[in-house]
Short mmCIF file of C-alpha atoms in Angstrom, two decimals:
data_model
loop_
_atom_site.label_atom_id
_atom_site.label_comp_id
_atom_site.label_asym_id
_atom_site.label_seq_id
_atom_site.Cartn_x
_atom_site.Cartn_y
_atom_site.Cartn_z
CA MET A 1 -0.30 -0.21 0.03
CA SER A 2 1.74 3.22 -1.35
CA ARG A 3 1.69 6.33 0.66
CA THR A 4 0.63 9.80 -0.62
CA PRO A 5 3.62 11.81 -0.57
CA ARG A 6 3.72 14.74 1.92
CA PRO A 7 4.30 18.07 0.86
CA ALA A 8 7.69 19.20 1.24
CA ARG A 9 8.09 21.74 4.18
CA THR A 10 9.69 25.40 2.92
CA GLY A 11 10.68 26.46 6.79
CA SER A 12 9.11 26.97 10.03
CA PRO A 13 7.54 29.98 10.35
CA PRO A 14 10.30 31.91 12.53
CA ARG A 15 12.69 31.56 9.91
CA ARG A 16 10.15 32.46 6.80
CA ALA A 17 9.11 35.87 9.36
CA GLY A 18 13.32 36.34 9.67
CA ARG A 19 13.92 35.79 5.91
CA ALA A 20 11.03 37.99 5.10
CA LEU A 21 12.18 40.32 7.41
CA ARG A 22 15.56 40.55 5.86
CA LEU A 23 14.08 41.04 1.97
CA ALA A 24 11.67 43.81 3.10
CA LEU A 25 14.95 45.20 4.67
CA GLY A 26 16.90 45.20 1.57
CA ARG A 27 18.64 41.96 2.32
CA ARG A 28 18.64 40.81 -1.20
CA HIS A 29 20.73 43.52 -1.97
CA THR A 30 23.63 42.25 -0.28
CA VAL A 31 25.72 39.00 0.39
CA ARG A 32 24.51 36.96 3.20
CA ALA A 33 26.12 36.41 5.85
CA ARG A 34 25.79 32.19 5.73
CA GLU A 35 27.67 32.63 2.24
CA PRO A 36 30.52 30.41 1.90
CA LEU A 37 32.44 33.10 -0.35
CA ALA A 38 31.56 36.07 2.27
CA ARG A 39 34.15 37.77 3.05
CA PRO A 40 34.14 39.92 6.60
CA VAL A 41 33.23 42.85 4.97
CA ASP A 42 30.24 41.37 3.37
CA ARG A 43 28.52 40.28 6.30
CA ALA A 44 29.69 43.95 8.32
CA ARG A 45 27.74 45.84 5.06
CA SER A 46 24.76 43.30 5.74
CA ARG A 47 24.82 43.97 9.61
CA ALA A 48 24.62 47.64 8.98
CA TRP A 49 21.67 47.35 6.83
CA LEU A 50 19.86 44.78 9.02
CA ALA A 51 20.39 47.33 12.16
CA ALA A 52 19.59 50.36 10.10
CA GLY A 53 16.03 48.65 9.18
CA LEU A 54 16.04 47.48 12.67
CA ALA A 55 16.30 50.83 13.87
CA LEU A 56 13.47 52.89 11.20
CA VAL A 57 11.22 50.20 12.22
CA LEU A 58 11.23 51.07 16.20
CA GLY A 59 11.68 54.70 15.68
CA LEU A 60 8.54 54.45 13.95
CA ALA A 61 6.31 52.62 16.37
CA GLY A 62 7.86 55.26 18.60
CA ILE A 63 6.75 58.30 16.92
CA ALA A 64 3.19 56.14 15.87
CA ALA A 65 2.76 55.44 19.23
CA ALA A 66 4.02 59.58 20.62
CA ALA A 67 1.92 60.63 18.15
CA VAL A 68 -1.19 58.66 19.55
CA LEU A 69 -0.73 59.65 22.92
CA GLY A 70 -0.38 63.24 21.41
CA TYR A 71 -3.56 63.00 20.17
CA ARG A 72 -5.15 62.04 23.36
CA ALA A 73 -3.40 64.67 25.14
CA ALA A 74 -4.51 67.39 22.52
CA GLY A 75 -7.91 65.83 22.74
CA ARG A 76 -8.27 66.23 26.38
CA THR A 77 -7.32 70.21 26.20
CA ALA A 78 -9.33 70.73 23.83
CA GLU A 79 -12.53 69.31 25.55
CA ALA A 80 -11.65 70.94 28.72
CA GLU A 81 -11.24 74.31 26.38
CA ARG A 82 -14.56 73.41 25.46
CA GLY A 83 -15.78 73.23 29.47
CA ARG A 84 -14.09 75.92 30.10
CA LEU A 85 -15.41 78.96 27.40
CA HIS A 86 -18.69 79.98 26.32
CA ARG A 87 -20.19 79.15 22.62
CA THR A 88 -22.38 81.85 21.16
CA GLU A 89 -23.52 82.91 17.75
CA ALA A 90 -22.23 86.75 16.76
CA LEU A 91 -24.25 88.91 14.44
CA VAL A 92 -21.96 89.97 11.49
CA LEU A 93 -22.09 93.95 11.48
CA GLY A 94 -19.68 94.24 8.62
CA ARG A 95 -16.36 94.28 7.73
CA LEU A 96 -13.62 97.10 8.42
CA ARG A 97 -12.67 99.56 5.69
CA ALA A 98 -9.97 98.03 3.24
CA GLU A 99 -7.61 100.91 4.06
CA ASP A 100 -7.64 100.06 8.01
CA PRO A 101 -4.84 98.35 9.17
CA GLY A 102 -4.89 94.49 9.01
CA VAL A 103 -7.44 93.99 7.48
CA GLY A 104 -7.77 91.19 4.57
CA ARG A 105 -4.78 89.47 6.18
CA TRP A 106 -3.49 86.04 6.51
CA SER A 107 -3.77 84.32 10.09
CA GLY A 108 -3.72 80.68 9.24
CA GLY A 109 -6.23 77.84 9.16
CA TYR A 110 -7.73 76.88 5.75
CA GLU A 111 -9.35 80.16 4.62
CA LYS A 112 -8.74 83.38 4.55
CA ARG A 113 -10.30 85.65 7.57
CA VAL A 114 -10.48 89.54 7.88
CA ASP A 115 -11.11 91.81 11.09
CA THR A 116 -15.15 92.41 11.24
CA SER A 117 -17.34 94.49 13.53
CA LEU A 118 -19.36 91.71 15.35
CA SER A 119 -22.12 91.90 18.08
CA TRP A 120 -22.79 89.47 20.49
CA THR A 121 -24.38 88.49 24.33
CA SER A 122 -21.70 87.53 27.08
CA PRO A 123 -22.52 85.16 29.43
CA ASP A 124 -23.52 87.85 31.99
CA GLY A 125 -26.62 88.67 29.29
CA LEU A 126 -24.85 92.15 28.62
CA ALA A 127 -25.15 93.31 24.57
CA ARG A 128 -21.48 93.58 23.45
CA THR A 129 -19.63 94.80 20.26
CA GLY A 130 -16.22 94.03 18.93
CA THR A 131 -14.01 93.52 15.80
CA VAL A 132 -12.96 89.93 15.53
CA GLU A 133 -11.31 87.58 12.94
CA VAL A 134 -13.83 85.87 11.13
CA PRO A 135 -14.17 83.88 7.53
CA ARG A 136 -14.26 86.24 4.79
CA SER A 137 -17.04 84.54 2.78
CA ALA A 138 -19.33 85.64 6.02
CA PRO A 139 -22.13 88.06 4.79
CA THR A 140 -23.05 90.93 6.83
CA GLY A 141 -26.25 90.29 8.34
CA SER A 142 -25.15 86.51 9.14
CA THR A 143 -24.23 84.59 12.17
CA VAL A 144 -21.09 83.17 12.65
CA THR A 145 -20.24 80.58 16.07
CA LEU A 146 -17.69 82.77 18.57
CA TRP A 147 -16.20 81.43 21.67
CA LEU A 148 -16.34 83.90 25.10
CA ASP A 149 -14.30 83.71 28.18
CA ASP A 150 -15.80 84.00 31.78
CA ASP A 151 -15.79 87.93 31.08
CA GLY A 152 -17.64 87.41 27.88
CA ARG A 153 -14.18 88.52 25.62
CA PRO A 154 -13.73 86.22 22.56
CA ALA A 155 -11.04 83.64 23.11
CA THR A 156 -9.11 81.62 20.83
CA PRO A 157 -11.82 78.28 19.66
CA PRO A 158 -10.88 74.82 20.64
CA ALA A 159 -9.18 72.70 18.53
CA THR A 160 -11.45 70.71 16.19
CA THR A 161 -11.23 67.10 15.77
CA LEU A 162 -10.04 67.38 12.29
CA GLY A 163 -7.43 69.99 13.11
CA LEU A 164 -5.87 67.64 16.03
CA VAL A 165 -5.67 65.24 13.45
CA VAL A 166 -4.27 67.40 10.58
CA GLY A 167 -1.44 68.45 13.53
CA VAL A 168 -0.34 65.18 14.66
CA VAL A 169 -0.14 63.60 10.57
CA CYS A 170 2.05 67.21 9.79
CA THR A 171 3.95 66.19 13.18
CA GLY A 172 4.15 62.72 12.21
CA LEU A 173 5.54 62.99 8.89
CA ALA A 174 7.72 65.73 9.55
CA ALA A 175 8.85 63.39 12.90
CA THR A 176 9.56 60.54 10.05
CA ALA A 177 11.30 62.46 7.89
CA THR A 178 14.07 63.26 10.20
CA LEU A 179 14.39 60.15 11.66
CA THR A 180 14.98 58.60 8.11
CA ALA A 181 17.37 61.05 7.00
CA LEU A 182 18.95 60.08 10.37
CA PHE A 183 19.52 56.87 10.10
CA GLY A 184 19.87 56.99 6.35
CA GLY A 185 22.91 59.22 6.88
CA ALA A 186 24.50 57.14 9.70
CA LEU A 187 23.78 54.18 7.00
CA VAL A 188 25.41 56.14 3.84
CA LEU A 189 28.60 56.68 6.37
CA ARG A 190 28.88 52.92 7.43
CA LEU A 191 28.61 51.70 4.09
CA ARG A 192 31.30 54.01 2.79
CA ALA A 193 33.33 52.92 5.64
CA LEU A 194 33.29 49.29 4.61
CA ASP A 195 34.00 50.30 0.98
CA ARG A 196 37.19 52.16 1.69
CA ARG A 197 38.28 48.80 3.94
CA ALA A 198 37.35 46.65 1.04
CA ALA A 199 39.33 49.12 -1.25
CA ARG A 200 42.19 48.29 1.07
CA ASP A 201 41.75 44.66 1.60
CA TRP A 202 41.66 44.09 -2.28
CA GLU A 203 44.64 46.02 -2.78
CA ARG A 204 46.48 44.13 0.04
CA SER A 205 45.47 41.19 -1.39
CA TRP A 206 46.11 42.09 -4.86
CA ALA A 207 49.81 43.01 -4.06
CA ARG A 208 50.46 39.76 -2.23
CA TRP A 209 48.57 37.40 -5.18
CA GLU A 210 49.38 39.02 -8.14
CA PRO A 211 53.31 37.99 -8.43
CA ARG A 212 51.83 34.28 -7.81
CA TRP A 213 48.76 34.82 -10.14
CA SER A 214 50.73 36.45 -13.20
CA GLY A 215 53.97 33.87 -13.05
CA ARG A 216 56.12 36.38 -11.72
CA THR A 217 57.66 35.08 -9.03
CA SER A 218 58.61 31.97 -11.09
CA GLN A 219 60.62 34.30 -13.80
CA PRO A 220 64.92 34.78 -12.93
CA GLN A 221 65.39 37.53 -11.57
CA ASP A 222 68.23 40.06 -13.31
CA ASP A 223 70.97 40.46 -12.22
#
């Protein structure tokens, strides 16, 4: 009675995962450390690639964790601001004249904001007017959202969820670019040092073996 042949094993899961990690880190572009003909400098070059890749992965994990913690902390701060401030609707009385200083300047954010005269009711019930930056698209006679402190003065609005996400993403991208540049620069310096070392080893090896390879050592020397 014949037995059905078992499929050949391709390796244990840890070995397959390790091989996939080495390929992802660019190990396929270097000489394997277990290659019989690999030189010490080749093994050092492979270790440099692997160390740089692992350091980058760990750095990205740290950036991701810091981004999550920063987002949560900023969210708690924004929530505390919402509890401390008062939200109301203010009536747009009209924009300031174009020749007035500060009118039409870019104050950040996603749209242009201009100094506009508003009327609102403070938390103590008193009617107040003042100049506040509002979106340029707000026409006269419309209402805009205004955040006030306990004294009824306009305050900086708390951060929105979109603003928090954009801020965290921008900070994370900047940190990732900086980390990649640092590790990339360190890797380049290490590889250049190994290239110089390999060149010196080759010169010493060539000076030793070239006479034997070319046969000059067996030729009689002229007096």
